[in-house]
mmCIF file of C-alpha atoms in Angstrom:
data_model
loop_
_atom_site.group_PDB
_atom_site.id
_atom_site.type_symbol
_atom_site.label_atom_id
_atom_site.label_comp_id
_atom_site.label_asym_id
_atom_site.label_seq_id
_atom_site.Cartn_x
_atom_site.Cartn_y
_atom_site.Cartn_z
ATOM 1 C CA UNK A 1309 -4.185 29.177 10.105
ATOM 2 C CA UNK A 1310 -2.192 26.387 8.486
ATOM 3 C CA UNK A 1311 -4.068 23.238 7.579
ATOM 4 C CA UNK A 1312 -2.753 20.000 6.132
ATOM 5 C CA UNK A 1313 -5.268 17.475 4.840
ATOM 6 C CA UNK A 1314 -4.116 14.058 3.668
ATOM 7 C CA UNK A 1315 -6.006 11.849 1.269
ATOM 8 C CA UNK A 1316 -5.423 8.894 -1.010
ATOM 9 C CA UNK A 1317 -4.909 6.118 1.484
ATOM 10 C CA UNK A 1318 -6.542 2.756 1.098
ATOM 11 C CA UNK A 1319 -6.087 -0.971 0.774
ATOM 12 C CA UNK A 1320 -3.668 -2.293 -1.838
ATOM 13 C CA UNK A 1321 -1.981 -5.581 -2.595
ATOM 14 C CA UNK A 1322 1.712 -6.253 -2.149
ATOM 15 C CA UNK A 1323 3.547 -4.789 -5.132
ATOM 16 C CA UNK A 1324 0.826 -2.282 -5.824
ATOM 17 C CA UNK A 1325 0.950 1.489 -5.946
ATOM 18 C CA UNK A 1326 -0.793 4.355 -4.242
ATOM 19 C CA UNK A 1327 -0.486 8.123 -4.380
ATOM 20 C CA UNK A 1328 -1.083 10.145 -1.254
ATOM 21 C CA UNK A 1329 -1.965 13.824 -1.374
ATOM 22 C CA UNK A 1330 -1.486 16.544 1.202
ATOM 23 C CA UNK A 1331 -3.523 19.660 0.555
ATOM 24 C CA UNK A 1332 -1.817 22.553 2.321
ATOM 25 C CA UNK A 1333 -3.443 25.878 3.082
ATOM 26 C CA UNK A 1334 -2.844 28.964 5.202
ATOM 27 C CA UNK A 1335 0.631 29.820 3.929
ATOM 28 C CA UNK A 1336 2.624 30.112 0.746
ATOM 29 C CA UNK A 1337 4.909 27.424 2.211
ATOM 30 C CA UNK A 1338 7.821 28.954 0.324
ATOM 31 C CA UNK A 1339 9.927 28.821 3.493
ATOM 32 C CA UNK A 1340 8.813 25.348 4.598
ATOM 33 C CA UNK A 1341 10.054 21.802 4.520
ATOM 34 C CA UNK A 1342 7.196 19.437 3.751
ATOM 35 C CA UNK A 1343 7.428 15.860 4.881
ATOM 36 C CA UNK A 1344 5.683 12.532 5.065
ATOM 37 C CA UNK A 1345 5.853 10.400 8.170
ATOM 38 C CA UNK A 1346 4.201 7.115 9.029
ATOM 39 C CA UNK A 1347 3.189 5.239 12.134
ATOM 40 C CA UNK A 1348 2.517 1.524 12.132
ATOM 41 C CA UNK A 1349 0.471 -0.151 14.878
ATOM 42 C CA UNK A 1350 2.480 -0.313 18.083
ATOM 43 C CA UNK A 1351 5.397 1.584 16.532
ATOM 44 C CA UNK A 1352 6.828 5.089 16.695
ATOM 45 C CA UNK A 1353 6.082 7.653 14.052
ATOM 46 C CA UNK A 1354 9.012 7.670 11.634
ATOM 47 C CA UNK A 1355 10.256 9.873 8.842
ATOM 48 C CA UNK A 1356 9.535 8.756 5.293
ATOM 49 C CA UNK A 1357 10.364 11.595 2.892
ATOM 50 C CA UNK A 1358 10.719 15.355 2.688
ATOM 51 C CA UNK A 1359 10.778 18.086 0.117
ATOM 52 C CA UNK A 1360 11.965 21.654 0.511
ATOM 53 C CA UNK A 1361 9.155 23.667 -0.997
ATOM 54 C CA UNK A 1362 11.421 26.285 -2.510
ATOM 55 C CA UNK A 1363 13.563 24.513 -5.066
ATOM 56 C CA UNK A 1364 12.137 21.044 -4.562
ATOM 57 C CA UNK A 1365 15.136 19.256 -3.029
ATOM 58 C CA UNK A 1366 14.118 15.853 -1.697
ATOM 59 C CA UNK A 1367 15.362 13.396 0.888
ATOM 60 C CA UNK A 1368 14.162 9.889 1.708
ATOM 61 C CA UNK A 1369 14.370 7.336 4.441
ATOM 62 C CA UNK A 1370 16.480 4.362 3.380
ATOM 63 C CA UNK A 1371 13.590 1.922 3.535
ATOM 64 C CA UNK A 1372 11.651 3.719 0.795
ATOM 65 C CA UNK A 1373 14.446 4.788 -1.547
ATOM 66 C CA UNK A 1374 13.725 3.676 -5.078
ATOM 67 C CA UNK A 1375 10.072 2.979 -4.284
ATOM 68 C CA UNK A 1376 8.567 6.260 -3.062
ATOM 69 C CA UNK A 1377 8.685 9.695 -4.646
ATOM 70 C CA UNK A 1378 7.743 12.955 -2.962
ATOM 71 C CA UNK A 1379 6.743 15.929 -5.075
ATOM 72 C CA UNK A 1380 4.785 19.143 -4.876
ATOM 73 C CA UNK A 1381 2.511 21.183 -7.095
ATOM 74 C CA UNK A 1382 3.084 24.868 -6.437
ATOM 75 C CA UNK A 1383 -0.126 25.975 -8.117
ATOM 76 C CA UNK A 1384 -2.245 23.600 -6.039
ATOM 77 C CA UNK A 1385 -0.310 23.913 -2.765
ATOM 78 C CA UNK A 1386 -0.302 20.142 -2.660
ATOM 79 C CA UNK A 1387 2.382 17.636 -1.709
ATOM 80 C CA UNK A 1388 2.280 14.097 -3.040
ATOM 81 C CA UNK A 1389 3.794 10.805 -2.062
ATOM 82 C CA UNK A 1390 3.863 8.310 -4.900
ATOM 83 C CA UNK A 1391 4.309 4.865 -3.393
ATOM 84 C CA UNK A 1392 5.285 1.985 -5.665
ATOM 85 C CA UNK A 1393 6.115 -1.653 -5.004
ATOM 86 C CA UNK A 1394 4.293 -1.514 -1.708
ATOM 87 C CA UNK A 1395 5.083 -4.070 0.968
ATOM 88 C CA UNK A 1396 3.082 -5.224 3.992
ATOM 89 C CA UNK A 1397 5.561 -3.403 6.227
ATOM 90 C CA UNK A 1398 4.456 -0.153 4.595
ATOM 91 C CA UNK A 1399 1.120 -0.539 6.356
ATOM 92 C CA UNK A 1400 0.713 2.516 8.565
ATOM 93 C CA UNK A 1401 -1.051 5.779 9.041
ATOM 94 C CA UNK A 1402 0.715 8.326 6.862
ATOM 95 C CA UNK A 1403 0.957 11.913 8.065
ATOM 96 C CA UNK A 1404 1.804 15.106 6.245
ATOM 97 C CA UNK A 1405 4.062 17.567 8.046
ATOM 98 C CA UNK A 1406 5.202 21.141 7.484
ATOM 99 C CA UNK A 1407 8.160 22.730 9.259
ATOM 100 C CA UNK A 1408 9.236 26.323 8.821
ATOM 101 C CA UNK A 1409 12.799 27.177 7.901
ATOM 102 C CA UNK A 1410 15.397 27.612 9.147
ATOM 103 C CA UNK A 1411 14.607 26.762 12.766
ATOM 104 C CA UNK A 1412 11.316 24.801 12.580
ATOM 105 C CA UNK A 1413 9.613 27.252 14.914
ATOM 106 C CA UNK A 1414 6.372 26.372 13.175
ATOM 107 C CA UNK A 1415 5.440 22.711 12.959
ATOM 108 C CA UNK A 1416 2.145 21.428 11.604
ATOM 109 C CA UNK A 1417 0.599 18.005 11.092
ATOM 110 C CA UNK A 1418 -2.288 16.614 9.128
ATOM 111 C CA UNK A 1419 -4.810 14.128 10.457
ATOM 112 C CA UNK A 1420 -3.288 11.145 8.695
ATOM 113 C CA UNK A 1421 -4.492 8.686 6.092
ATOM 114 C CA UNK A 1422 -4.475 4.909 6.466
ATOM 115 C CA UNK A 1423 -2.462 2.770 4.073
ATOM 116 C CA UNK A 1424 -2.931 -0.970 4.304
ATOM 117 C CA UNK A 1425 -0.895 -3.378 2.172
ATOM 118 C CA UNK A 1426 -2.188 -6.929 2.058
ATOM 119 C CA UNK A 1427 0.189 -9.864 1.736
#
């Protein structure tokens, strides 16, 4: 079974940094797209960033470009989201996601980790 476990959330000040981790297990993930999504209170869950496990190609939502970096550690089966210059509007629950390629017939989610950015 595939499991995704997020960690690293917390309370930070505006302009601060935080690194989220997603520990992935149950697959090699070599044929997966890994992503981070977030959901703020009263809002829809939205895409933040993704990385294709094989090769490491990345893609970001416009609102985090230049501030967030997604990466993965093949040896640890872990995906990271380095978040810099955090803003109050980044406050949300952040979720790790894994989608199989090419048709996303497998789709998994972690439990989420809370990020709160104080103004």
